[in-house]
Amino acid sequence: MTAFATISALIPLAFTESSGSLISKGLAVVVIGGLVTSTLLTLVIVPVAYEWFFARQHKREMLRFQK
């Protein structure tokens, strides 16, 4: 939610064409990219990796108990 609000606030700054906005424009683009990347990592990649590692560990434990 806060990432969405920050991205929404930075979008006008990223697309502005006024003079003297070269540094601000670049900063806005970098911050937007970082927020999108971190949000995707947090919501998609980390849970998938956790499930993958947990499933592997669970399989090993099940094989050990069957022996």
Tab-separated table of C-alpha atoms in Angstrom:
chain	number	residue	atom	x	y	z
A	1	MET	CA	0.000	0.000	0.000
A	2	THR	CA	2.760	2.472	0.878
A	3	ALA	CA	4.771	1.426	-2.164
A	4	PHE	CA	1.738	2.084	-4.370
A	5	ALA	CA	1.261	5.521	-2.803
A	6	THR	CA	4.915	6.410	-3.277
A	7	ILE	CA	4.921	5.206	-6.879
A	8	SER	CA	1.763	7.221	-7.553
A	9	ALA	CA	3.403	10.324	-6.117
A	10	LEU	CA	6.589	9.854	-8.167
A	11	ILE	CA	4.950	9.174	-11.550
A	12	PRO	CA	4.346	12.871	-12.344
A	13	LEU	CA	7.946	13.639	-11.395
A	14	ALA	CA	9.228	10.863	-13.664
A	15	PHE	CA	7.339	12.169	-16.702
A	16	THR	CA	7.905	15.902	-16.245
A	17	GLU	CA	9.636	17.858	-18.996
A	18	SER	CA	10.350	21.096	-17.127
A	19	SER	CA	13.812	22.612	-17.079
A	20	GLY	CA	16.081	21.596	-14.226
A	21	SER	CA	14.297	18.326	-13.583
A	22	LEU	CA	16.992	16.051	-14.986
A	23	ILE	CA	18.248	14.836	-11.596
A	24	SER	CA	14.769	14.567	-10.079
A	25	LYS	CA	13.500	12.658	-13.100
A	26	GLY	CA	16.310	10.107	-12.878
A	27	LEU	CA	15.853	9.728	-9.143
A	28	ALA	CA	12.110	9.171	-9.541
A	29	VAL	CA	12.649	6.466	-12.165
A	30	VAL	CA	15.190	4.649	-9.987
A	31	VAL	CA	12.980	4.797	-6.890
A	32	ILE	CA	9.945	3.559	-8.851
A	33	GLY	CA	11.992	0.653	-10.238
A	34	GLY	CA	13.278	-0.250	-6.796
A	35	LEU	CA	9.825	-0.164	-5.245
A	36	VAL	CA	8.326	-2.317	-8.003
A	37	THR	CA	11.183	-4.814	-7.757
A	38	SER	CA	11.082	-5.074	-3.979
A	39	THR	CA	7.302	-5.432	-3.965
A	40	LEU	CA	7.429	-8.254	-6.504
A	41	LEU	CA	10.208	-9.980	-4.565
A	42	THR	CA	8.282	-9.715	-1.326
A	43	LEU	CA	4.919	-10.823	-2.683
A	44	VAL	CA	5.936	-13.473	-5.239
A	45	ILE	CA	9.537	-14.680	-5.174
A	46	VAL	CA	10.052	-15.078	-1.408
A	47	PRO	CA	6.885	-17.162	-0.797
A	48	VAL	CA	7.631	-19.382	-3.797
A	49	ALA	CA	11.219	-19.941	-2.636
A	50	TYR	CA	10.024	-20.697	0.897
A	51	GLU	CA	7.540	-23.299	-0.343
A	52	TRP	CA	10.156	-24.853	-2.608
A	53	PHE	CA	12.708	-25.216	0.188
A	54	PHE	CA	10.087	-26.405	2.673
A	55	ALA	CA	8.834	-29.054	0.225
A	56	ARG	CA	12.381	-30.358	-0.297
A	57	GLN	CA	12.965	-30.549	3.451
A	58	HIS	CA	9.630	-32.279	3.981
A	59	LYS	CA	10.461	-34.891	1.320
A	60	ARG	CA	13.813	-35.620	2.986
A	61	GLU	CA	12.167	-36.059	6.368
A	62	MET	CA	9.522	-38.377	4.930
A	63	LEU	CA	12.189	-40.516	3.241
A	64	ARG	CA	14.205	-40.679	6.458
A	65	PHE	CA	11.188	-41.836	8.484
A	66	GLN	CA	10.279	-44.512	5.915
A	67	LYS	CA	13.643	-46.242	6.251
